[in-house]
CSV table of C-alpha atoms in Angstrom, one decimal:
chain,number,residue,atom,x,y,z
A,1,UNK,CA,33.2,-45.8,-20.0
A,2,UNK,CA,32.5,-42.3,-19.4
A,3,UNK,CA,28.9,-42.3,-19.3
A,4,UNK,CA,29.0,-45.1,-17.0
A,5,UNK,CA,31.3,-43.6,-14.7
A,6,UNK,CA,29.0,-40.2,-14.4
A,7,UNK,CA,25.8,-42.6,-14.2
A,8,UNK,CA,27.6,-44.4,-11.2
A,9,UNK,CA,28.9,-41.0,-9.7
A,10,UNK,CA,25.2,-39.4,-10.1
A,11,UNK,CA,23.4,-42.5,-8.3
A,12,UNK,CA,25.7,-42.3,-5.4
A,13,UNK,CA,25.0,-38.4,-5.0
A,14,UNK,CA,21.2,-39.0,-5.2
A,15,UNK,CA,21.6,-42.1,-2.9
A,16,UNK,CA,23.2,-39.8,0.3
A,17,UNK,CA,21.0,-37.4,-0.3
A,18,UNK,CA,18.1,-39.7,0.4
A,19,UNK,CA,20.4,-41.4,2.9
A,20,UNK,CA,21.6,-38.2,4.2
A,21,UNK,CA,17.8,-36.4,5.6
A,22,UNK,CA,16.4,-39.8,8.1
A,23,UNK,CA,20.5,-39.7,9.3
A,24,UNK,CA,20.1,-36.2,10.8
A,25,UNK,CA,17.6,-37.4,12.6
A,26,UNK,CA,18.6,-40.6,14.1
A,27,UNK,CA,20.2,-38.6,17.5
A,28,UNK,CA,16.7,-38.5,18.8
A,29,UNK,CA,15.5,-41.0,21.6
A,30,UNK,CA,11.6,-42.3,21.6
A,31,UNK,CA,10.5,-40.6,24.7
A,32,UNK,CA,11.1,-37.5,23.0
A,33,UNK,CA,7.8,-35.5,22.2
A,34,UNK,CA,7.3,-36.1,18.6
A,35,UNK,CA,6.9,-32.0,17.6
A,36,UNK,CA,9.8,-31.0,19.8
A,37,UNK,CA,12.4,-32.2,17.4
A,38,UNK,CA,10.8,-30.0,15.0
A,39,UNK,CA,11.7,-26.5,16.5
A,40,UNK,CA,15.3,-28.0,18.2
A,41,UNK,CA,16.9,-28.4,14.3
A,42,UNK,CA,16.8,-24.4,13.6
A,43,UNK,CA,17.9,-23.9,17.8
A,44,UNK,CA,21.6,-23.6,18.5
A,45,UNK,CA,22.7,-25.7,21.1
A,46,UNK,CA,25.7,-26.8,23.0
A,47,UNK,CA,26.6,-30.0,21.6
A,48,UNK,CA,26.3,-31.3,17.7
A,49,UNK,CA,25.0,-34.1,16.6
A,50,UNK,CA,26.3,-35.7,13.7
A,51,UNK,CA,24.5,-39.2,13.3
A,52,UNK,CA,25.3,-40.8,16.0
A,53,UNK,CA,28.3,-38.7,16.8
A,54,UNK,CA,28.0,-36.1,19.2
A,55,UNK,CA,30.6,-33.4,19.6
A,56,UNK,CA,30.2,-32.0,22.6
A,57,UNK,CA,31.8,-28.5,22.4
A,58,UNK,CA,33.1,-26.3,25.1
A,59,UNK,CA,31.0,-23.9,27.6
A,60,UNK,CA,32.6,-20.8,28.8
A,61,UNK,CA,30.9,-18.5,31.6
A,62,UNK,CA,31.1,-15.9,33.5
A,63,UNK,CA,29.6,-14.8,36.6
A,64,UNK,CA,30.2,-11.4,38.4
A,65,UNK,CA,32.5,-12.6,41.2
A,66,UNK,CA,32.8,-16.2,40.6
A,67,UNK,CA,35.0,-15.0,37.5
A,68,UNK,CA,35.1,-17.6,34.7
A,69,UNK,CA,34.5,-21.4,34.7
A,70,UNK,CA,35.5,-23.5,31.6
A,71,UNK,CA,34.2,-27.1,31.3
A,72,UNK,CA,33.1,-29.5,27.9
A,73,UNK,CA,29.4,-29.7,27.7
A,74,UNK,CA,29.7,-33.5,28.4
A,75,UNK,CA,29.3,-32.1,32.0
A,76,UNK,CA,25.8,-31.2,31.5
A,77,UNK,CA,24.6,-34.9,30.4
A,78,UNK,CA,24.7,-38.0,32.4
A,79,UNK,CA,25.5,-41.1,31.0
A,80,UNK,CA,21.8,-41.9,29.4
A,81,UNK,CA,21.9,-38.4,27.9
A,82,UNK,CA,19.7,-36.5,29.9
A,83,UNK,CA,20.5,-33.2,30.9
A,84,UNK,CA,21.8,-33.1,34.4
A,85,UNK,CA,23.8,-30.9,36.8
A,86,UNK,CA,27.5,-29.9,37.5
A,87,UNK,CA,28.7,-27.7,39.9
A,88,UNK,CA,26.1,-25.1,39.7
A,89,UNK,CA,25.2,-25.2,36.5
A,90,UNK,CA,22.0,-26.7,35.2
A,91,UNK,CA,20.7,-26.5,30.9
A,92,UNK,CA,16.9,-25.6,31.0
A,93,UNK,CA,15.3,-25.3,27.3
A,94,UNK,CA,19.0,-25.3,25.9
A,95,UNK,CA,20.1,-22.3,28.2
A,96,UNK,CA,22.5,-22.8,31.1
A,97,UNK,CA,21.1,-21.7,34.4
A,98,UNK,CA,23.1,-21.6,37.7
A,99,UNK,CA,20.6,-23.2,40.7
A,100,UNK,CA,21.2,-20.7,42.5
A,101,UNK,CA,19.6,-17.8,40.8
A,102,UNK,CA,22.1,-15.7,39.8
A,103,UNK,CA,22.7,-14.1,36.6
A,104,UNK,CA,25.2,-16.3,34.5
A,105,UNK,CA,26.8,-14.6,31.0
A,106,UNK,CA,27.2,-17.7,28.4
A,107,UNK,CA,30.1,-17.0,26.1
A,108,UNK,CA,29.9,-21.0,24.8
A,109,UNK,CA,31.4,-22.1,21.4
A,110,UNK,CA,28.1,-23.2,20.8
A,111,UNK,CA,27.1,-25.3,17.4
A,112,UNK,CA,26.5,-21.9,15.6
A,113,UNK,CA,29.6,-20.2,16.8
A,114,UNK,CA,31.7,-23.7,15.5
A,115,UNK,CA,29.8,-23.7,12.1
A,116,UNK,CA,30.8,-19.9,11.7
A,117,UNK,CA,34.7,-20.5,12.7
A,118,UNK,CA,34.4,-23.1,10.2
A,119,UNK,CA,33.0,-21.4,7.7
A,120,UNK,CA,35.7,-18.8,8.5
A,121,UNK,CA,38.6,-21.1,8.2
A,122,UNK,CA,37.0,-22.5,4.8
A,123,UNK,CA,36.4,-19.2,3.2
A,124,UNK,CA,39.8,-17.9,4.1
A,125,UNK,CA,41.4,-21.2,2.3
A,126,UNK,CA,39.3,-21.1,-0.2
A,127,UNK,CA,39.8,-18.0,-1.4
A,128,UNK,CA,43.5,-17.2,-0.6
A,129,UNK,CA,44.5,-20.5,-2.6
A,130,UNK,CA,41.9,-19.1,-5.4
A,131,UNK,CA,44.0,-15.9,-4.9
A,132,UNK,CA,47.5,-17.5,-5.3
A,133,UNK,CA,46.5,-19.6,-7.6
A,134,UNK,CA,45.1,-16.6,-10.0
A,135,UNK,CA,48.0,-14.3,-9.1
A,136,UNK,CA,50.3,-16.2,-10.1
A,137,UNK,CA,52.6,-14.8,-13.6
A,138,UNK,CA,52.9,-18.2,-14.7
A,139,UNK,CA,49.6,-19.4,-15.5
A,140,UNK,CA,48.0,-18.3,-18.1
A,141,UNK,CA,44.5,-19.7,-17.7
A,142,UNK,CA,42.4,-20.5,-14.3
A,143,UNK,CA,41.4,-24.5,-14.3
A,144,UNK,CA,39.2,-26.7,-12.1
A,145,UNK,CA,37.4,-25.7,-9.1
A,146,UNK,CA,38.7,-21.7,-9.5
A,147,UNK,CA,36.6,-21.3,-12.4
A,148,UNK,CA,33.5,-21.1,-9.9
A,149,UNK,CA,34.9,-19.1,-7.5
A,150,UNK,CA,36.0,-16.6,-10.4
A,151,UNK,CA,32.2,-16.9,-12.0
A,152,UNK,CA,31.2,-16.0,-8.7
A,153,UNK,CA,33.6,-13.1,-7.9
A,154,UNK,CA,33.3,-11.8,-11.6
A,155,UNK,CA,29.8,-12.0,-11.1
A,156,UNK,CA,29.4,-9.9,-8.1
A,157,UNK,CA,31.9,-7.4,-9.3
A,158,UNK,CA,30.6,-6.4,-12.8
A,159,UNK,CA,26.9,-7.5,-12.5
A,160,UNK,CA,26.3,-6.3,-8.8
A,161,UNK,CA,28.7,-3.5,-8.3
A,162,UNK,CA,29.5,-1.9,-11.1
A,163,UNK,CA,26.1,-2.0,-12.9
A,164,UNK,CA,24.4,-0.5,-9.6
A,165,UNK,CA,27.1,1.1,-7.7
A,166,UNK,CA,28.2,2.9,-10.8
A,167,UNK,CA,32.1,3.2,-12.7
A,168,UNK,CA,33.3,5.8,-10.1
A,169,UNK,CA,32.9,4.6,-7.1
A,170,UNK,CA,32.4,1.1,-6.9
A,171,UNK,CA,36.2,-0.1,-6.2
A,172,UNK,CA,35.5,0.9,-2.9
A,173,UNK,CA,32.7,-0.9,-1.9
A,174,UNK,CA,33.6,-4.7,-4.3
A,175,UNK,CA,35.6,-6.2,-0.8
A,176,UNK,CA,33.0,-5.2,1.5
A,177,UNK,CA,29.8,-6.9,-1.1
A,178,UNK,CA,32.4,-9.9,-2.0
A,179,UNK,CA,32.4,-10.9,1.9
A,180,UNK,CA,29.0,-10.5,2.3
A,181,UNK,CA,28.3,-12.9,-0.4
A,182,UNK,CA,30.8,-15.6,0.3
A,183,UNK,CA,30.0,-15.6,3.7
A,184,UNK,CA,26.3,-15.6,3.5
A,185,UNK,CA,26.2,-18.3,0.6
A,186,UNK,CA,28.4,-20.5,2.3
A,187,UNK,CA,27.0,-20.5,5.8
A,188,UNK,CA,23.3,-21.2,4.0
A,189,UNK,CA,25.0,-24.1,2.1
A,190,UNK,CA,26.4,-25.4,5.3
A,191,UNK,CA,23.5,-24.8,6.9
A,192,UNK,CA,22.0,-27.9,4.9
A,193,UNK,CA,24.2,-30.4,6.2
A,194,UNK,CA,22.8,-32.7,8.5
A,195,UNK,CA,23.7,-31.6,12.0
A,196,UNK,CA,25.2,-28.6,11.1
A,197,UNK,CA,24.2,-25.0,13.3
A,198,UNK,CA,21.9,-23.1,11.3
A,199,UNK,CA,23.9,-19.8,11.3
A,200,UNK,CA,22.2,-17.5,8.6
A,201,UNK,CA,19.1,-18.6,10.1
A,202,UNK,CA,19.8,-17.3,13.8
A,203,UNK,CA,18.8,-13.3,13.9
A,204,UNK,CA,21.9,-12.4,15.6
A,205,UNK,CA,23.7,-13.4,13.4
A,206,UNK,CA,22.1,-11.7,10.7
A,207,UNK,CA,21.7,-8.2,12.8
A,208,UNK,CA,25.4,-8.0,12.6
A,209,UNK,CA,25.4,-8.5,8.8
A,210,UNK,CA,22.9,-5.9,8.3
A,211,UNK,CA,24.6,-3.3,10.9
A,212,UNK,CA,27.9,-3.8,8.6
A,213,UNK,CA,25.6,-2.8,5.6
A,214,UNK,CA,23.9,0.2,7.6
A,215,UNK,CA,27.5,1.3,8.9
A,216,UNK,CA,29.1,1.1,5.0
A,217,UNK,CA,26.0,3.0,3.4
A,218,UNK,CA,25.6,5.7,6.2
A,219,UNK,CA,29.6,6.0,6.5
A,220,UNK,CA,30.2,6.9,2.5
A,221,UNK,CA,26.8,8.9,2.3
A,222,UNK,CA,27.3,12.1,-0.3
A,223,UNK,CA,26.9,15.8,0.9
A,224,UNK,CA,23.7,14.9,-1.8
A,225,UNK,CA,22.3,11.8,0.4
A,226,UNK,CA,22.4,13.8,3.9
A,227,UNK,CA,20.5,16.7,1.9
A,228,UNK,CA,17.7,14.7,0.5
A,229,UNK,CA,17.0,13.2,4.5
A,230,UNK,CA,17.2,16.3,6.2
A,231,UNK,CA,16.5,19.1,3.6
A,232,UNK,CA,14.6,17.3,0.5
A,233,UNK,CA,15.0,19.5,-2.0
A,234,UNK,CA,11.5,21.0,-3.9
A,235,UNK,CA,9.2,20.7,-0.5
A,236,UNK,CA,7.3,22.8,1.2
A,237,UNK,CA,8.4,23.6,4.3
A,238,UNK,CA,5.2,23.0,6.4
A,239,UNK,CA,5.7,19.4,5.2
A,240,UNK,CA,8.9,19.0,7.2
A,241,UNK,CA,8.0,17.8,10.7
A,242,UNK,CA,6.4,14.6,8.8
A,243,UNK,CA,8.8,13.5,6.3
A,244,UNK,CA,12.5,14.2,7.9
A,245,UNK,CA,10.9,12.0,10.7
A,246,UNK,CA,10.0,9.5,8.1
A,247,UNK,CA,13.4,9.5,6.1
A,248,UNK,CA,15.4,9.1,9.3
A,249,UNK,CA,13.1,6.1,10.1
A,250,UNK,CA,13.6,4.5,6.5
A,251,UNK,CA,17.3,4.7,7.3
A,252,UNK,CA,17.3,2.1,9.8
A,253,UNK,CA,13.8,-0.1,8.6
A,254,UNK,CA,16.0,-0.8,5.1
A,255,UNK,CA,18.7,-2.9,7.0
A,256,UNK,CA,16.1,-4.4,8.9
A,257,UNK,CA,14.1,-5.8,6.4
A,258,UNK,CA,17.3,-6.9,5.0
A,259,UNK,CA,18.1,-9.2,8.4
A,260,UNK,CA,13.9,-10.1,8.1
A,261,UNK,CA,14.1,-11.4,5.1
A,262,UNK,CA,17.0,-13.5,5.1
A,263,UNK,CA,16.6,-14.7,8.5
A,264,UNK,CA,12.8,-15.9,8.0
A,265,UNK,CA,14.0,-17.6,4.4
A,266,UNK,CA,16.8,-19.6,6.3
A,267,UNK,CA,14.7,-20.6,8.6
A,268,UNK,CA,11.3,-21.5,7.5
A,269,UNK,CA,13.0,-23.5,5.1
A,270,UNK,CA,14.8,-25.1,7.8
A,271,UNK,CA,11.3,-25.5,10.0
A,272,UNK,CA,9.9,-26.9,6.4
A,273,UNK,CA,12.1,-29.4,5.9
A,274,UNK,CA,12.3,-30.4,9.1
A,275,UNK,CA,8.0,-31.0,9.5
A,276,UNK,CA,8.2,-32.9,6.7
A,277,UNK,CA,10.6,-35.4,7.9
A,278,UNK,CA,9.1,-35.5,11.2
A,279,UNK,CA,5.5,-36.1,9.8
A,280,UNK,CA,7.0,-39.9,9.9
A,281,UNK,CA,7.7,-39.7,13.7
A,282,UNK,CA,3.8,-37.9,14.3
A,283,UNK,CA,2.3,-41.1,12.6
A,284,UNK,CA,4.8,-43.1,13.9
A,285,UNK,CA,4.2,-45.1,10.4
A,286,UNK,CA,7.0,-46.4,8.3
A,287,UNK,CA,4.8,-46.0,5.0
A,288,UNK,CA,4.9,-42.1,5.6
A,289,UNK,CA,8.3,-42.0,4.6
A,290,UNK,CA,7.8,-43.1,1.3
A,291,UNK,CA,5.9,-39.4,0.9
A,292,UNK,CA,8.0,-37.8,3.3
A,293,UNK,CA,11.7,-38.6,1.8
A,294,UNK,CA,11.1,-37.5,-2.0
A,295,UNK,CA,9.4,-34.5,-0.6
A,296,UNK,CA,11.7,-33.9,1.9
A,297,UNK,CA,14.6,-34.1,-1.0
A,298,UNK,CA,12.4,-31.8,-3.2
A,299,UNK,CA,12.5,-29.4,-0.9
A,300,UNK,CA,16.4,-29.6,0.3
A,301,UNK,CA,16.8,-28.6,-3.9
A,302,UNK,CA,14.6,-25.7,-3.8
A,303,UNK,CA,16.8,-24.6,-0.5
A,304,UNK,CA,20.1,-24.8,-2.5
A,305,UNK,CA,18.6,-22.9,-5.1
A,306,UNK,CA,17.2,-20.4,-2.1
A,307,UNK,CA,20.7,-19.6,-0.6
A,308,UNK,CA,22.0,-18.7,-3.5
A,309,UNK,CA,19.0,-16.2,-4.0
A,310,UNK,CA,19.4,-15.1,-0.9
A,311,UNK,CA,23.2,-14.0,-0.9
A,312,UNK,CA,22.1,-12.9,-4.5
A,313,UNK,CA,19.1,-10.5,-3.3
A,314,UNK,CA,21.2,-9.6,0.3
A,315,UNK,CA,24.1,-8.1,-1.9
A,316,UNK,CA,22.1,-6.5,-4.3
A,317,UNK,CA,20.0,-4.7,-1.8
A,318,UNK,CA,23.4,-3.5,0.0
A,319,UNK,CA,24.7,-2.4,-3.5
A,320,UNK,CA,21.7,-0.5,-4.0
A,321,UNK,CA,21.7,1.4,-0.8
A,322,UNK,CA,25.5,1.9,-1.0
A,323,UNK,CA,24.2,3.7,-4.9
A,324,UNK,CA,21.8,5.9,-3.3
A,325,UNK,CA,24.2,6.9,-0.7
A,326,UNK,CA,27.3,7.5,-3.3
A,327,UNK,CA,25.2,9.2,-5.9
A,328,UNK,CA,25.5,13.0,-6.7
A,329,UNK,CA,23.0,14.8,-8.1
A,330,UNK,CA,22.7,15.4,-12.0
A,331,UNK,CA,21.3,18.6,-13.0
B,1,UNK,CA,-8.5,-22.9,19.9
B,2,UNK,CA,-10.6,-20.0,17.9
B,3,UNK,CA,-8.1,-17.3,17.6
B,4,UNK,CA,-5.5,-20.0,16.1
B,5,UNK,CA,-8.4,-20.0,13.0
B,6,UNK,CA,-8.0,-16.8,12.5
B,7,UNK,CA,-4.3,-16.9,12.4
B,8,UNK,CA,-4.6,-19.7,9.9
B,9,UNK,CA,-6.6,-17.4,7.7
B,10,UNK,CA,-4.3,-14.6,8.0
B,11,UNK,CA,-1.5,-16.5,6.5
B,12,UNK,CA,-3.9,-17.9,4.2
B,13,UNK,CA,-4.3,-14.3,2.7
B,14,UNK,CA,-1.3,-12.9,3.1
B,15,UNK,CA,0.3,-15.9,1.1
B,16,UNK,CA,-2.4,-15.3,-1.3
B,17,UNK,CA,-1.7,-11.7,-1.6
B,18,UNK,CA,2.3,-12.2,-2.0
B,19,UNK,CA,1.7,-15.1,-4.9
B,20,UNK,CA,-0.5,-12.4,-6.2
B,21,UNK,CA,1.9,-9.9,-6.5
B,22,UNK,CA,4.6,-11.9,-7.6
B,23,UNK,CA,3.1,-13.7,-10.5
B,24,UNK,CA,2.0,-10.0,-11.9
B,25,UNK,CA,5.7,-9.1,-12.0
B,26,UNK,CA,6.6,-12.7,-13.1
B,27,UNK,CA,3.8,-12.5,-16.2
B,28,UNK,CA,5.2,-8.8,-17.1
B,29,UNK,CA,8.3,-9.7,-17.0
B,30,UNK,CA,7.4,-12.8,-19.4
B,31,UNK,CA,5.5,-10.7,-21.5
B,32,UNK,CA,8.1,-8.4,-21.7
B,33,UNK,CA,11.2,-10.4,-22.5
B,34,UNK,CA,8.7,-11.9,-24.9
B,35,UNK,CA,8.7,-8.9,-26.9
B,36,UNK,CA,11.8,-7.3,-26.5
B,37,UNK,CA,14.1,-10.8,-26.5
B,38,UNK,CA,17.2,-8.4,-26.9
B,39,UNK,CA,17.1,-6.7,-23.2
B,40,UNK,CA,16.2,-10.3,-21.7
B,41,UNK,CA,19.1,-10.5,-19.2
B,42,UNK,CA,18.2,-6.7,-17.5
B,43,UNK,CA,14.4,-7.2,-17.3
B,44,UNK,CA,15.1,-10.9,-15.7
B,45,UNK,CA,17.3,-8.9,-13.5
B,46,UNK,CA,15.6,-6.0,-12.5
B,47,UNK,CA,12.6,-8.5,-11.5
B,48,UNK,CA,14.2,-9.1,-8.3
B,49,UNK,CA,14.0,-6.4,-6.2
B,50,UNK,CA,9.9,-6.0,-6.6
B,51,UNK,CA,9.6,-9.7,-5.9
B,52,UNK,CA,12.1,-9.2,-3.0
B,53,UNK,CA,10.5,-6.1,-2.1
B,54,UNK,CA,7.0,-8.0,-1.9
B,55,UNK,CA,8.0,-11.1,0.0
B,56,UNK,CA,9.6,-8.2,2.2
B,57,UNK,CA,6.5,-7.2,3.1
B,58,UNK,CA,4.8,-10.5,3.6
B,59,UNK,CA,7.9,-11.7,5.7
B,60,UNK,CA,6.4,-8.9,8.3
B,61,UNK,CA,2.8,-10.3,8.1
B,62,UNK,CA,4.0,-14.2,8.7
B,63,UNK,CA,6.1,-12.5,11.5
B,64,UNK,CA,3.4,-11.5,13.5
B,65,UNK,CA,1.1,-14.5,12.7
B,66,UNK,CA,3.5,-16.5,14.3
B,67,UNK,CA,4.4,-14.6,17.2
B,68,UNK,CA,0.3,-13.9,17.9
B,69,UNK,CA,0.5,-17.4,18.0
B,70,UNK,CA,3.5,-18.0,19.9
B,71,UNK,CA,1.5,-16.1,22.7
């Protein structure tokens, strides 16, 4: 009976995620370009598609003078779905103009900013139940769906923190690399969904996440950290002008090959999976999806297995710049 | 039409250099664990950051393949 059941439960899983890839698709009309689609998945955009539900989400703007004008983005469509006008307001490649040239400040909930309020709302009751639930005198062992979230938070602590950051002074920095990680990991697994805003895969996004790192490493750097950029220790001093320059530079080019590489991974995997798909739609040939789908599916695995490298290699990286900024020097 | 080869062969190598780079630390580290089966966990560990620090740097190439021919 049990086998049958997890056979039954395992066939279901594989079928919607075969089902699940053509259904984030099906929003698009036939008068579309066929290669357009392709770049408007990993765009953010002011309504989300979810099948063939759309949730159109509201636009805020502000315009010196004209103050602030609220409306849904159902405004912005007529009733075929093409993009059309209202009031003054016009959406040219997924931006809102105003007709009459002047400069308009979008401060939308767009798709990405919903997804990351989501995320937000998940996270927090996620992890305060997980909290509760652990804290509690009571119960003596942690069962069910906690048991991840403690491998997970047990992992980061002892195997990312403490091993890098070192005994002493890694309590302070364990919050800070725990938020990182949740967040990142579960906005690249929501990410996946179909119709969901690709958040870790929009740079902005991302920049923020890396200035956090920049501001916790450069915040808690040692007397010994601010020593080796400006005054290495053991050089000559004709060798100054070049490599103060170049330590200064290396303090901001580490947090931005952090936001490069995380940003590229989310999305080229995003604009991967998404040529795949739409090789059917280029041929316009049914038979192409019986390549297209398995591949497609292949390569939505490898992706769940990238975000979790990703928050992996994003918090490790932060944990080892946090080390060299905490370290003192050993004689 | 001709400049777009020459981006095509850029990635070309810099893909090539990357898998390159990677699959030395990937055989070292195979070789290693191989012989010493008691460290196993820190050498798959430590792996990481030279493979990240690698696709780092061919994150920057792809970068400005694309945007050369974005423009």
């Amino acid at each position: 009976m049990q086998t049958i059941k997890k056979v039954i439960v395992h066939i279901i899983l594989l079928a919607l995620v075969f089902w699940w890839l053509p259904f984030s698709f099906s929003h698009h009309t036939e008068q579309e370009k066929s290669t357009d689609f392709i770049v408007e998945h990993t765009k953010d955009a002011h309504v989300a598609h979810f099948g063939g539900v759309n949730l159109y989400l509201p636009v805020i703007l502000y315009q010196k003078g004209k103050g602030i004008s609220l409306f849904s983005s159902r405004r912005l469509f007529n009733k075929q779905g093409h993009p059309s006008m209202y009031k003054d307001f016009k959406l040219e490649n997924g931006r809102i103009v105003a007709m009459s040239g002047a400069n308009v400040y979008d401060f939308s909930i767009t798709k990405n900013v919903f997804f990351m309020f989501l995320s937000l709302v998940i996270l927090l009751c996620l992890l305060l139940l997980f909290a509760w639930h652990y804290c509690r005198p009571t119960n003596k062992k942690v069962q069910g769906a906690a048991i991840l979230l403690l491998a997970l938070v047990k992992f980061i602590r002892e195997d990312v923190a403490r091993k890098n950051i070192g005994e002493k002074h890694y309590h302070r920095f364990t919050p800070y690399l725990l938020t990182i990680f949740c967040y990142i990991l579960l906005n690249n697994l929501l990410g996946l969904l179909p119709g969901a805003g690709n958040v870790t895969g929009n740079i902005s996004v991302v920049f923020v996440l890396a200035v956090g790192t920049f501001l916790m490493t450069n915040m808690n750097g040692s007397r010994y950290y601010w020593r080796h950029i400006f005054n290495p220790p053991g050089v000559p001093k004709f060798l100054f002008p070049i490599l103060v320059p170049l330590e200064v530079l290396g303090l901001f080019i580490r947090p931005f090959t952090l936001m490069l590489r995380l940003f590229v991974n989310m999305l080229s995997g995003h604009l991967l999976l998404t040529t795949v798909i739409g090789l059917i739609f280029i041929f316009n040939n049914i038979a192409m999806a019986g390549i297209a789908i398995p591949f497609g599916v292949f390569i939505l695995l490898l992706k769940i297995f990238v975000s979790f490298v990703q928050a992996y290699i994003f918090t490790l990286l932060s944990a080892i710049a946090m080390k060299n900024a905490v370290q003192q020097h050993e004689k | 039409m001709d400049s777009l080869i020459f981006i095509y062969l850029g990635i070309g190598i810099i893909v090539f250099g990357a898998a390159y780079g990677i699959s030395k630390i990937g055989a070292a580290g195979m070789e290693a664990m191989g012989r010493q089966p008691d460290i196993a966990d820190k050498i798959s560990s430590s792996q990481f950051v030279p493979m990240v620090l690698i696709e780092g740097a061919t994150l920057f190439g792809l970068l400005v393949c694309f945007l050369v021919a974005r423009s």
